[in-house]
XYZ file of C-alpha atoms in Angstrom:
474
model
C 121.002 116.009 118.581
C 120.622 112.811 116.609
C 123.413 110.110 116.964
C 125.943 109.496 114.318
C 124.135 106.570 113.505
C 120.745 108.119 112.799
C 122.044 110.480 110.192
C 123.723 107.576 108.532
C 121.018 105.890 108.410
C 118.455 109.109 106.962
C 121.543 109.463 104.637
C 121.141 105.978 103.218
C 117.600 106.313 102.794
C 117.676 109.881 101.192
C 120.258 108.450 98.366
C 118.354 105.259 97.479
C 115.218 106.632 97.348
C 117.102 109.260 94.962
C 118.394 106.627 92.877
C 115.695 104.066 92.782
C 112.973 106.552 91.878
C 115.400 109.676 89.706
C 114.159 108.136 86.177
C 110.229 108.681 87.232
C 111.392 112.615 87.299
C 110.821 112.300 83.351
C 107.519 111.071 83.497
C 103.967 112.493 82.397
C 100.687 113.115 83.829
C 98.423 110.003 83.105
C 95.393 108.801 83.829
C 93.781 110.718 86.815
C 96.565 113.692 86.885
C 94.025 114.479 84.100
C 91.289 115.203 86.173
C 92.972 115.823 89.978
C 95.530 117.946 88.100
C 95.012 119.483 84.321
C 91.698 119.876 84.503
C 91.303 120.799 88.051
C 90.572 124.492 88.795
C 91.008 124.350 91.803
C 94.470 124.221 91.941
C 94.844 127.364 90.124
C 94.870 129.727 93.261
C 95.018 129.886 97.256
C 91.636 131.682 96.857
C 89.991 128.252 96.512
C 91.180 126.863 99.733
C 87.510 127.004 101.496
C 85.982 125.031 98.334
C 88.655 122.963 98.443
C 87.488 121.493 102.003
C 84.020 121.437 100.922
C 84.298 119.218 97.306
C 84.458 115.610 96.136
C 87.785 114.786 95.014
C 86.575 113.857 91.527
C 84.453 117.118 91.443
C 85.736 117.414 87.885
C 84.973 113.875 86.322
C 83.208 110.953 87.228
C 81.035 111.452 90.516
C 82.423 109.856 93.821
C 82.115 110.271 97.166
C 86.604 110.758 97.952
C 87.046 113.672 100.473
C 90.734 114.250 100.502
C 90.993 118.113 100.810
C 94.383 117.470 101.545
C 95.758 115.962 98.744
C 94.320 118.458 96.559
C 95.942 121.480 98.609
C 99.107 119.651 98.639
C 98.264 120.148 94.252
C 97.776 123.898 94.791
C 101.399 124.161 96.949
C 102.749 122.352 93.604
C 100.766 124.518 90.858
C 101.499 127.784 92.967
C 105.525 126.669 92.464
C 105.613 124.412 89.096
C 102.609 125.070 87.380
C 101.826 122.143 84.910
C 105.219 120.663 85.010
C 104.992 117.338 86.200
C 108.511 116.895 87.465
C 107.918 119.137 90.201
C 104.878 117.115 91.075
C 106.670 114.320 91.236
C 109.521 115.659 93.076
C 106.909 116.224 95.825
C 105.607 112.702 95.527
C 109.095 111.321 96.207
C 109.979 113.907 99.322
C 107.306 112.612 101.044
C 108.203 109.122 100.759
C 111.479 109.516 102.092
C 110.406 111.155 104.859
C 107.395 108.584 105.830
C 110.287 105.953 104.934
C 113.145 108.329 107.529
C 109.472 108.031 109.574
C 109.385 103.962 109.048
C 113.111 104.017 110.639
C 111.945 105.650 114.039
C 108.955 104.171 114.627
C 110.379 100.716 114.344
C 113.615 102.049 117.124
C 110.521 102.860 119.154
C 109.242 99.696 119.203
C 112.491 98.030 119.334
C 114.076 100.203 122.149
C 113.527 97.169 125.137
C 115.325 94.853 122.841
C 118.204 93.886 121.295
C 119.489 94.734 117.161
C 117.278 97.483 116.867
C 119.390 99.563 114.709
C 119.879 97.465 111.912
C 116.143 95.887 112.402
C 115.018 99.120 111.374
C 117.214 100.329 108.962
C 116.072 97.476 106.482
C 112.827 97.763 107.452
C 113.106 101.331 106.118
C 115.209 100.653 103.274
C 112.622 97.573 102.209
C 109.684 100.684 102.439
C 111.786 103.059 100.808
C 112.739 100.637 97.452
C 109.740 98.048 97.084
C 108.649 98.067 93.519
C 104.757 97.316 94.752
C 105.163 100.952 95.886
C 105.370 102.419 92.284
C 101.939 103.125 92.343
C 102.030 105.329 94.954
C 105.270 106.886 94.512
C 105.553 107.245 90.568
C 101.858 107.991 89.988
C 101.293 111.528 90.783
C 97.566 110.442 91.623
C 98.481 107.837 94.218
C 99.487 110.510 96.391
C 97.011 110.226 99.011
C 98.382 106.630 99.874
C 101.758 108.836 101.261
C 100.224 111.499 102.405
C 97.953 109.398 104.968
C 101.231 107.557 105.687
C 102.959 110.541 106.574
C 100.314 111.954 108.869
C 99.572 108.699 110.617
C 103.257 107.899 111.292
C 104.066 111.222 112.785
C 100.868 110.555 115.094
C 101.756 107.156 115.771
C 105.005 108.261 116.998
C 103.591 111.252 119.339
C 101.218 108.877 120.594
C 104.089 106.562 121.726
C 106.546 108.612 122.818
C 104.678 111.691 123.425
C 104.576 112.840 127.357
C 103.256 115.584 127.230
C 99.902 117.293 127.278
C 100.540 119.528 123.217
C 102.387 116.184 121.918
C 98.716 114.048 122.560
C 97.183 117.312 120.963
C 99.490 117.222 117.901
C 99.280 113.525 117.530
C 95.223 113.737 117.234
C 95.515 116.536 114.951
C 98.066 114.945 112.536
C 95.140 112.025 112.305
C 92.651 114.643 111.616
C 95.371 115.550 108.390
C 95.381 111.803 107.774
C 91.759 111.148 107.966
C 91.517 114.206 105.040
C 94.357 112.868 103.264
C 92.825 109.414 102.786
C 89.443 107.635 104.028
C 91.297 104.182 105.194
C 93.260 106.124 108.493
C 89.885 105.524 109.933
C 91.573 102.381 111.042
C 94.246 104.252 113.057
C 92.539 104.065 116.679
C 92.665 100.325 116.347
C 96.455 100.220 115.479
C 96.321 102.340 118.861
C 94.322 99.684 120.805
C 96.791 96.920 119.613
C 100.171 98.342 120.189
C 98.327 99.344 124.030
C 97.603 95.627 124.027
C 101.092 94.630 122.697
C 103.031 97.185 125.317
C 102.728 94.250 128.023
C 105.739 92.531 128.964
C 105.346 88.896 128.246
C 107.082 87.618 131.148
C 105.892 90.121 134.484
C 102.621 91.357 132.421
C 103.639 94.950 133.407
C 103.708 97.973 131.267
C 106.445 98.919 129.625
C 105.294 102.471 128.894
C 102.581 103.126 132.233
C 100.983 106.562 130.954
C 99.873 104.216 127.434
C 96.187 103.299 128.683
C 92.978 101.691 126.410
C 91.177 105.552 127.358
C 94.306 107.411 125.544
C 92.914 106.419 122.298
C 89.613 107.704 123.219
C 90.463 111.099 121.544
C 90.898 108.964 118.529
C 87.635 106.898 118.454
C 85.669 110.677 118.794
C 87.583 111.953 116.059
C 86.454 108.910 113.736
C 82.926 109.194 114.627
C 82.665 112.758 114.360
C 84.414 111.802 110.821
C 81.908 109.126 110.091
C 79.003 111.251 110.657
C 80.277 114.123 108.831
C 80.913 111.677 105.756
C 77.019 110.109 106.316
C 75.598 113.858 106.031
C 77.034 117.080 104.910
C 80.276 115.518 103.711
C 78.183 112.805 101.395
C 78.510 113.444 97.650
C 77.501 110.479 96.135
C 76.004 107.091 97.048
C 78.025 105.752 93.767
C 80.828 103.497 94.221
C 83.153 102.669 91.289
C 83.385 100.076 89.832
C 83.065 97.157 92.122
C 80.243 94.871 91.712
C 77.813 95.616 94.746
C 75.902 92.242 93.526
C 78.234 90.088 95.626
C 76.801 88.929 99.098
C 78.690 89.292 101.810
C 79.909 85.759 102.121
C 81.410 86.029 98.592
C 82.982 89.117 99.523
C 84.484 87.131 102.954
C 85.808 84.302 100.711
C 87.203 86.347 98.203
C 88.962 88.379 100.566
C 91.384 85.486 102.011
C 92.315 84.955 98.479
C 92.891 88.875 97.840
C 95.025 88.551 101.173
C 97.634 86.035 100.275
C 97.837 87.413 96.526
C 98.915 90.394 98.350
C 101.765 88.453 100.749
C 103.051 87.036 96.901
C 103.229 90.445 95.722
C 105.533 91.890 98.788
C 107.430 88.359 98.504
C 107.532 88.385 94.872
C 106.940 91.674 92.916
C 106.813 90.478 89.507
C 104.270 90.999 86.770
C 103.380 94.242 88.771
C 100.407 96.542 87.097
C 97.728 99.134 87.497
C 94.285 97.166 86.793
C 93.813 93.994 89.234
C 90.958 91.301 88.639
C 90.058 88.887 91.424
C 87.833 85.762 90.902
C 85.397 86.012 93.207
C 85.058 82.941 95.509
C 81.701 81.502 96.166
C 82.248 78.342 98.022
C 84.707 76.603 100.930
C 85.523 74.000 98.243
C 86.643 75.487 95.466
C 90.745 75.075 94.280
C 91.126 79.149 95.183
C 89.607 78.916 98.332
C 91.459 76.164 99.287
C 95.168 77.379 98.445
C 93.786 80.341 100.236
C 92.956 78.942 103.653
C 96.489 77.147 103.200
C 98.436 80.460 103.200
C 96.215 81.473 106.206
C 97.261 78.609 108.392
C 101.039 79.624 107.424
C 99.711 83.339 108.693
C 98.228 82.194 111.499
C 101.113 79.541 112.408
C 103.202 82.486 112.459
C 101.338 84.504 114.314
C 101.289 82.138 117.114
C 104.921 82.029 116.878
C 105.384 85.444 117.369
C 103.097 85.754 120.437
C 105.098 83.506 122.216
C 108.504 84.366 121.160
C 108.170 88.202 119.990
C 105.811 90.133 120.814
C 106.877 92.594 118.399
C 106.771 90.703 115.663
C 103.509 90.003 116.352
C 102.303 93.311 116.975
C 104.101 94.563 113.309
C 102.159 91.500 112.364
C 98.632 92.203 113.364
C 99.317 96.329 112.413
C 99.654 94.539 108.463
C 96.283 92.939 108.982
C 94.621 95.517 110.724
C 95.455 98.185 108.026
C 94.953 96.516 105.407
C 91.553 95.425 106.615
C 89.579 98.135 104.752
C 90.801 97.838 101.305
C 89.403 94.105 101.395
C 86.363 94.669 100.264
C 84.713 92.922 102.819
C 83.119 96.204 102.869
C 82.691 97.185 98.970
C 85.299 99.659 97.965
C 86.222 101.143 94.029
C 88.627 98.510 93.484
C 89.123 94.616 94.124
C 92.917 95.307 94.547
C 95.372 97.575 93.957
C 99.107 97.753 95.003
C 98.632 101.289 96.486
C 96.849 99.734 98.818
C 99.807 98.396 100.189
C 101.758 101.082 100.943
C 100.855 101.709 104.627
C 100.092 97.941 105.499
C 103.895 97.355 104.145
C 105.437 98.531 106.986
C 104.516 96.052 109.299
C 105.360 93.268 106.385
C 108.517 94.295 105.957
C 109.119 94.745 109.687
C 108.105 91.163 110.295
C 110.064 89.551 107.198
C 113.332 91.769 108.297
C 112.965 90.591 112.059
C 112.559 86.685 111.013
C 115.490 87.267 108.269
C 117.256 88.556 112.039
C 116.117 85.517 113.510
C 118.226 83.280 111.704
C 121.520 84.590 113.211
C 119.452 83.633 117.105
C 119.790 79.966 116.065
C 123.032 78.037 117.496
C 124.145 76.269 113.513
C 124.171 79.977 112.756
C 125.049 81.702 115.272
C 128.923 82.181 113.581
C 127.301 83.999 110.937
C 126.125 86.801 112.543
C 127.035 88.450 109.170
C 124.164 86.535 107.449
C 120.797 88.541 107.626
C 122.520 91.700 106.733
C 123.904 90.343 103.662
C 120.523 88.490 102.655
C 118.472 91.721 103.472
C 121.216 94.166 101.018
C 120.637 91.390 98.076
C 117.167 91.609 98.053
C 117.030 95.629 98.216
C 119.798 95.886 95.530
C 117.045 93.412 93.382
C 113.810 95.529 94.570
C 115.864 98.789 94.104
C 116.050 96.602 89.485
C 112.734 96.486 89.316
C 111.586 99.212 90.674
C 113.929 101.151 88.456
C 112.242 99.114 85.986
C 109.013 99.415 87.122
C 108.884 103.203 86.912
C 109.209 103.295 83.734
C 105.838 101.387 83.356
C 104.108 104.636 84.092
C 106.201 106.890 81.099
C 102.669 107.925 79.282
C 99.347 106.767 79.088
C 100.041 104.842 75.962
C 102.841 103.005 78.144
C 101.122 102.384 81.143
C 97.928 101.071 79.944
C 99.875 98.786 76.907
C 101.469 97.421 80.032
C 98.829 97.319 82.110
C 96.515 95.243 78.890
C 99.185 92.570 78.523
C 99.020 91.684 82.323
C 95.056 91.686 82.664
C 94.044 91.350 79.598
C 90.674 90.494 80.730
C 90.070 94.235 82.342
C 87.138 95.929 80.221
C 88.863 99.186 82.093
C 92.955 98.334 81.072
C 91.325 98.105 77.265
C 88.598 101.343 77.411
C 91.794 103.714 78.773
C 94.101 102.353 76.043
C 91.845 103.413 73.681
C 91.341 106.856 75.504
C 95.362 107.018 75.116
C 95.303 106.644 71.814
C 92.652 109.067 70.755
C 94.308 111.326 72.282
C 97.638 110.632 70.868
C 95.427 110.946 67.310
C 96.311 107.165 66.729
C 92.178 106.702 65.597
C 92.720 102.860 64.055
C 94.251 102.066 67.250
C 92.065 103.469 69.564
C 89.008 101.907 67.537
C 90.381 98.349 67.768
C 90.661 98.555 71.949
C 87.003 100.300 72.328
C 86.023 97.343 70.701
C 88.085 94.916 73.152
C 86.922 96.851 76.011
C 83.230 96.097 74.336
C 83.829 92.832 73.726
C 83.981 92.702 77.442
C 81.389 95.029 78.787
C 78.724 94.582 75.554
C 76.594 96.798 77.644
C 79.279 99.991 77.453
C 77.628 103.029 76.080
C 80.643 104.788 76.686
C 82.652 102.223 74.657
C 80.193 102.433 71.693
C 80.102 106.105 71.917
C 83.978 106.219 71.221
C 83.913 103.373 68.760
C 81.710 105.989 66.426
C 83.740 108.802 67.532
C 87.348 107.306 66.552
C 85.879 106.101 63.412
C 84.432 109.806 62.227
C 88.014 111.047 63.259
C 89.702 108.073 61.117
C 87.536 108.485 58.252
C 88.127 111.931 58.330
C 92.240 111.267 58.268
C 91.591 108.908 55.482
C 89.386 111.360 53.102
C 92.732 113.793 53.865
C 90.641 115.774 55.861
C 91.404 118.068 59.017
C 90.820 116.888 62.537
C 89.259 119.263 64.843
């Protein structure tokens, strides 16, 4: 049975996740519910399961090449109960992240069982997971749901691989990454968490293993499920050599640059989640000497300083520290993905963030001027939830309506040729024709090559005229 403790603890993070995220139950579909949800037959009924695991994501709209079969089953369990109401979609959204955040809490006492503080260590850890406003995206957004359910199904097989002795739990653990692989391309990465928390599992001082049965060929299971992944998603599983919308003219060295810059943007957005919002533009960097660059590498000595630290101090830390950069590896389009940034991508690399920041927060009370205020960290650590827990309140209401979420998301990157095209889309929809004319023509401004923009310049202008003459709309 689980300890007094424990069920405080899933208590605590049941009721703040409750309160932090309760005003998102009031929210609409908007921007790709539209497609993944509204328009998506193949939600409608359980006779569609085997196309299901056989179609693009995006089957619908624009073409892509996003298996996630089980993201769009997990829509068919929510149709099947709530039809097109999204508050029972988004009661789904926000059960599954209090479970991957109840999953956070155990995973972290499993790597924290040889040492000391591990209860409260992972408690905030949780908490931090379970309140962060960069998490809106995934949480509040009925669409980002892929993001939690890869983090559910790589937790639960990160913490079978761990702790698992037996024979079925190894078996369970590579299926759940099989669910995790079709819940989201980027678990590819999983067999290389695998390889470093093998590495990590060394004692520092005697060099023996802590856990003897953990050995580099367990993960081999996990490297032939990838491939067998990667080949599937080369040939039969291969919809479309398109990838939206990022621009495939950068070299690879651009791409390299630009990526320690998208890096420590992300650290200020876990440190600082202000100005938070749905359409991300990053300058790309094209030379060692530019200003970006520069601040860039500077925040990557600070990384790597503390890195260094944590090898020889905690090798926990350092392992929570290298699981950030390992999973968060893919989305840095070092290898071209459909967006520069986004703060969905953040949602699994968090945990090992927030693990690191609570266990240096923890570190302070190890220090002898502090050691009398062994009070300290705790009371730091509830501050800065109770603030997260404001904003993210906040935050959620952001992503009301479409008309909301992309006036919001147009004031913050006003540059974004996409922020301006779906504000217009919002507003032709909404019938509000002057409106939507006057941000097809921002969005042209900054993509003079749009067909799509001009084509809905002309078509808000017929429906305005139309308004004007005292006409009907159709």
């Amino acid at each position: 049975m689980l300890r007094q403790e424990h069920l405080k603890a899933i208590l605590l993070i049941l009721v703040l996740g409750v309160i932090t995220y309760f005003n998102a139950f009031a929210n609409r579909f908007v921007w790709d519910d539209r497609a993944l949800i509204i328009g998506n037959e193949l939600i409608r009924d359980w006779k569609h399961i085997p196309q299901i695991f056989t179609a693009e994501l995006y089957r619908t709209s624009a073409p892509g090449s996003f298996y996630r079969p089980i993201q769009t089953l997990s829509y068919l369990f929510d149709y099947s109960i709530w039809q097109l109401n999204p508050y029972g979609y988004h009661f789904t959204n926000l059960l599954i992240h209090i479970v991957n955040g109840i999953l956070v809490y155990f995973i972290i006492l499993l790597s924290l069982r040889y040492t000391n503080k591990q209860y409260p260590i992972a408690l905030f850890t949780a908490l931090l997971f379970i309140v962060h406003p960069v998490h809106v995206q995934a949480v509040t957004y009925i669409s980002g749901r892929a993001d939690l359910l890869a983090c559910l199904f790589l937790l639960i097989a990160f913490i079978l691989f761990i702790n698992g002795k037996t024979f079925l739990s190894r078996i369970v653990s590579s299926l759940s990454f099989i669910f995790a692989l079709l819940s989201k391309e980027v678990a590819l990465i999983f067999p290389v968490v695998l390889l470093a928390w093998i590495n990590f599992q060394r004692k520092r001082d005697s060099g023996k293993a802590v856990e003897p049965g953990l050995k580099p060929a367990s993960v081999a299971p996990f490297f032939a499920i990838a491939f067998i992944y990667v080949v599937l998603r080369m040939t039969v599983l291969r919809f479309s050599d398109k990838i939206l919308p990022q621009d495939l003219s950068l070299n690879f060295g651009t791409r390299l640059l630009t990526s320690f810059k998208t890096l420590t943007y992300y650290i200020r957005l876990l440190l600082s989640p202000f100005g938070l919002h749905a359409e991300y533009m990053v300058e790309p960097v094209r030379s060692f000497f530019t200003i970006d660059f520069l601040m860039s590498l500077a925040g990557i000595v600070v990384i790597t300083i503390l890195l260094v630290w944590a090898y020889r101090t905690d090798r926990i830390l350092f392992f929570w520290g290298i699981f950030f950069l390992i999973t968060l590896f893919p989305v840095m389009n070092v290898i071209p993905i459909n967006a520069q940034m986004s703060e969905h991508f953040l949602y699994v690399p968090s945990i090992g963030f927030f693990m690191v920041f609570t266990g240096m927060i923890y570190s302070i009370s190890r220090l002898k001027r502090f050691h009398s205020y062994q009070w300290l960290p705790a009371v730091i650590l509830t501050l800065i939830i109770f603030c997260c827990v404001v904003i993210t309140i906040d935050r959620n209401a952001d992503w009301r309506d479409e008309i909301t979420l992309f006036q919001k998301t147009t004031e913050s990157s006003p540059g974004s040729y996409r922020a301006h095209f779906n504000l217009g889309v919002a507003y032709y929809n909404a019938g509000l024709y002057n409106e939507a004319i006057i941000e097809f023509r921002n969005a042209l401004e900054l993509n003079p090559e749009s067909i799509d923009a001009r084509q809905n310049i002309e078509k808000a202008q017929k429906k305005f005229e139309e308004i004007s003459r005292g006409g009907t709309v159709k």
